[in-house]
């Protein structure tokens, strides 16, 4: 079992930046690929970014590529998402997720992930 707790969300103006964190506990963090997803009101949860278990490979949704950066610190059991040039359409609840099944890869589907956090709200005002 892995427990994931997101933090760092908040209200920011368009063009601003935020850094989300996801603290993991339980099993060995370094054995999991990790991902960020988001869900806006009335919409399906969508993939944002993923990072392989060692951190050597990353993958981004087209909508955030060039603006967001996913990273991890396996010594601190923590996943990060640096979000720059934020837009109102980035407003959503952001979730981190862990995948034991695809540890060496960067999965982008909800069903590829085994564990989920409860989310942190990000609101971008125009």
C-alpha positions as YAML, in Angstrom:
chain: A
units: angstrom
residues:
- id: 1
  name: UNK
  ca: [0.00, 0.00, 0.00]
- id: 2
  name: UNK
  ca: [1.16, 3.52, -0.83]
- id: 3
  name: UNK
  ca: [-0.25, 6.70, 0.67]
- id: 4
  name: UNK
  ca: [-0.03, 9.89, -1.38]
- id: 5
  name: UNK
  ca: [-0.68, 13.40, -0.10]
- id: 6
  name: UNK
  ca: [-0.67, 16.40, -2.42]
- id: 7
  name: UNK
  ca: [0.06, 19.98, -1.36]
- id: 8
  name: UNK
  ca: [0.94, 23.35, -2.86]
- id: 9
  name: UNK
  ca: [-2.29, 24.20, -4.61]
- id: 10
  name: UNK
  ca: [-3.92, 27.60, -4.35]
- id: 11
  name: UNK
  ca: [-5.18, 30.67, -6.15]
- id: 12
  name: UNK
  ca: [-2.87, 32.36, -8.65]
- id: 13
  name: UNK
  ca: [-3.27, 34.91, -11.39]
- id: 14
  name: UNK
  ca: [-2.86, 33.98, -15.03]
- id: 15
  name: UNK
  ca: [0.81, 33.96, -15.96]
- id: 16
  name: UNK
  ca: [1.85, 33.00, -12.46]
- id: 17
  name: UNK
  ca: [3.53, 29.88, -11.11]
- id: 18
  name: UNK
  ca: [2.92, 27.19, -8.53]
- id: 19
  name: UNK
  ca: [4.79, 24.12, -7.39]
- id: 20
  name: UNK
  ca: [2.81, 21.10, -6.32]
- id: 21
  name: UNK
  ca: [4.26, 18.41, -4.10]
- id: 22
  name: UNK
  ca: [3.17, 14.85, -3.49]
- id: 23
  name: UNK
  ca: [4.53, 13.12, -0.39]
- id: 24
  name: UNK
  ca: [4.54, 9.33, -0.55]
- id: 25
  name: UNK
  ca: [4.68, 6.83, 2.28]
- id: 26
  name: UNK
  ca: [4.37, 3.09, 2.52]
- id: 27
  name: UNK
  ca: [6.24, 0.99, 0.02]
- id: 28
  name: UNK
  ca: [9.46, 1.95, -1.73]
- id: 29
  name: UNK
  ca: [8.78, 5.14, -3.63]
- id: 30
  name: UNK
  ca: [11.59, 4.51, -6.10]
- id: 31
  name: UNK
  ca: [9.84, 1.39, -7.41]
- id: 32
  name: UNK
  ca: [6.92, 3.38, -8.82]
- id: 33
  name: UNK
  ca: [6.38, 5.45, -11.91]
- id: 34
  name: UNK
  ca: [4.53, 8.58, -10.84]
- id: 35
  name: UNK
  ca: [2.05, 10.79, -12.56]
- id: 36
  name: UNK
  ca: [0.00, 13.95, -12.23]
- id: 37
  name: UNK
  ca: [-3.60, 14.14, -13.40]
- id: 38
  name: UNK
  ca: [-6.20, 16.87, -13.12]
- id: 39
  name: UNK
  ca: [-9.96, 17.16, -13.16]
- id: 40
  name: UNK
  ca: [-11.88, 20.33, -13.87]
- id: 41
  name: UNK
  ca: [-15.54, 20.72, -12.89]
- id: 42
  name: UNK
  ca: [-17.79, 18.78, -15.23]
- id: 43
  name: UNK
  ca: [-14.88, 17.19, -17.06]
- id: 44
  name: UNK
  ca: [-13.14, 13.83, -17.08]
- id: 45
  name: UNK
  ca: [-9.89, 13.41, -15.19]
- id: 46
  name: UNK
  ca: [-7.04, 13.95, -17.63]
- id: 47
  name: UNK
  ca: [-3.36, 13.14, -17.79]
- id: 48
  name: UNK
  ca: [-0.89, 15.96, -17.12]
- id: 49
  name: UNK
  ca: [2.59, 14.46, -16.74]
- id: 50
  name: UNK
  ca: [4.43, 11.29, -15.77]
- id: 51
  name: UNK
  ca: [7.94, 10.33, -14.71]
- id: 52
  name: UNK
  ca: [9.61, 6.93, -14.63]
- id: 53
  name: UNK
  ca: [10.74, 5.38, -11.37]
- id: 54
  name: UNK
  ca: [14.35, 6.53, -11.65]
- id: 55
  name: UNK
  ca: [13.33, 9.85, -13.15]
- id: 56
  name: UNK
  ca: [15.15, 9.42, -16.42]
- id: 57
  name: UNK
  ca: [12.08, 9.64, -18.60]
- id: 58
  name: UNK
  ca: [9.23, 12.13, -18.55]
- id: 59
  name: UNK
  ca: [6.07, 12.55, -20.60]
- id: 60
  name: UNK
  ca: [3.68, 15.50, -20.82]
- id: 61
  name: UNK
  ca: [0.25, 16.23, -22.13]
- id: 62
  name: UNK
  ca: [0.37, 18.53, -25.14]
- id: 63
  name: UNK
  ca: [-1.55, 21.22, -23.28]
- id: 64
  name: UNK
  ca: [1.15, 21.65, -20.61]
- id: 65
  name: UNK
  ca: [4.33, 20.82, -22.49]
- id: 66
  name: UNK
  ca: [6.86, 23.63, -22.17]
- id: 67
  name: UNK
  ca: [5.06, 25.14, -19.17]
- id: 68
  name: UNK
  ca: [5.01, 22.34, -16.59]
- id: 69
  name: UNK
  ca: [7.91, 20.27, -15.28]
- id: 70
  name: UNK
  ca: [7.56, 17.00, -13.40]
- id: 71
  name: UNK
  ca: [10.37, 15.84, -11.13]
- id: 72
  name: UNK
  ca: [10.97, 13.54, -8.21]
- id: 73
  name: UNK
  ca: [13.30, 13.21, -5.26]
- id: 74
  name: UNK
  ca: [13.46, 9.52, -4.35]
- id: 75
  name: UNK
  ca: [15.52, 10.28, -1.24]
- id: 76
  name: UNK
  ca: [12.65, 12.43, 0.06]
- id: 77
  name: UNK
  ca: [9.84, 10.22, -1.30]
- id: 78
  name: UNK
  ca: [8.40, 13.27, -3.00]
- id: 79
  name: UNK
  ca: [7.02, 14.06, -6.44]
- id: 80
  name: UNK
  ca: [6.81, 17.61, -7.77]
- id: 81
  name: UNK
  ca: [5.04, 19.52, -10.49]
- id: 82
  name: UNK
  ca: [6.36, 22.94, -11.33]
- id: 83
  name: UNK
  ca: [3.71, 24.92, -13.20]
- id: 84
  name: UNK
  ca: [4.67, 28.12, -15.01]
- id: 85
  name: UNK
  ca: [2.71, 30.48, -17.27]
- id: 86
  name: UNK
  ca: [-0.52, 29.27, -15.74]
- id: 87
  name: UNK
  ca: [-3.76, 29.79, -17.65]
- id: 88
  name: UNK
  ca: [-7.38, 29.87, -16.45]
- id: 89
  name: UNK
  ca: [-7.93, 26.56, -18.26]
- id: 90
  name: UNK
  ca: [-5.38, 24.96, -15.90]
- id: 91
  name: UNK
  ca: [-7.90, 25.37, -13.09]
- id: 92
  name: UNK
  ca: [-8.65, 21.91, -11.68]
- id: 93
  name: UNK
  ca: [-8.08, 19.54, -8.81]
- id: 94
  name: UNK
  ca: [-4.64, 18.02, -9.31]
- id: 95
  name: UNK
  ca: [-3.97, 14.44, -8.28]
- id: 96
  name: UNK
  ca: [-0.77, 12.49, -8.00]
- id: 97
  name: UNK
  ca: [-0.74, 8.78, -8.70]
- id: 98
  name: UNK
  ca: [1.66, 5.86, -8.40]
- id: 99
  name: UNK
  ca: [2.11, 2.95, -10.80]
- id: 100
  name: UNK
  ca: [3.91, -0.22, -9.74]
- id: 101
  name: UNK
  ca: [2.92, -1.97, -12.95]
- id: 102
  name: UNK
  ca: [4.71, 0.43, -15.28]
- id: 103
  name: UNK
  ca: [7.60, 1.55, -13.10]
- id: 104
  name: UNK
  ca: [10.13, 1.92, -15.89]
- id: 105
  name: UNK
  ca: [7.71, 3.75, -18.17]
- id: 106
  name: UNK
  ca: [5.64, 6.94, -18.15]
- id: 107
  name: UNK
  ca: [2.01, 5.80, -18.27]
- id: 108
  name: UNK
  ca: [-0.69, 8.26, -19.21]
- id: 109
  name: UNK
  ca: [-3.93, 6.36, -18.59]
- id: 110
  name: UNK
  ca: [-5.89, 6.43, -15.34]
- id: 111
  name: UNK
  ca: [-6.11, 2.65, -15.28]
- id: 112
  name: UNK
  ca: [-2.30, 2.31, -15.40]
- id: 113
  name: UNK
  ca: [-2.05, 3.65, -11.86]
- id: 114
  name: UNK
  ca: [-2.53, 1.69, -8.68]
- id: 115
  name: UNK
  ca: [-2.66, 4.41, -6.00]
- id: 116
  name: UNK
  ca: [-4.07, 7.95, -5.90]
- id: 117
  name: UNK
  ca: [-3.92, 10.96, -3.63]
- id: 118
  name: UNK
  ca: [-6.95, 13.03, -2.67]
- id: 119
  name: UNK
  ca: [-5.98, 16.02, -4.74]
- id: 120
  name: UNK
  ca: [-5.14, 19.69, -4.31]
- id: 121
  name: UNK
  ca: [-7.11, 22.55, -5.84]
- id: 122
  name: UNK
  ca: [-5.43, 24.90, -8.31]
- id: 123
  name: UNK
  ca: [-7.37, 27.98, -9.37]
- id: 124
  name: UNK
  ca: [-6.04, 30.37, -11.99]
- id: 125
  name: UNK
  ca: [-7.81, 33.71, -12.26]
- id: 126
  name: UNK
  ca: [-7.89, 35.73, -15.45]
...
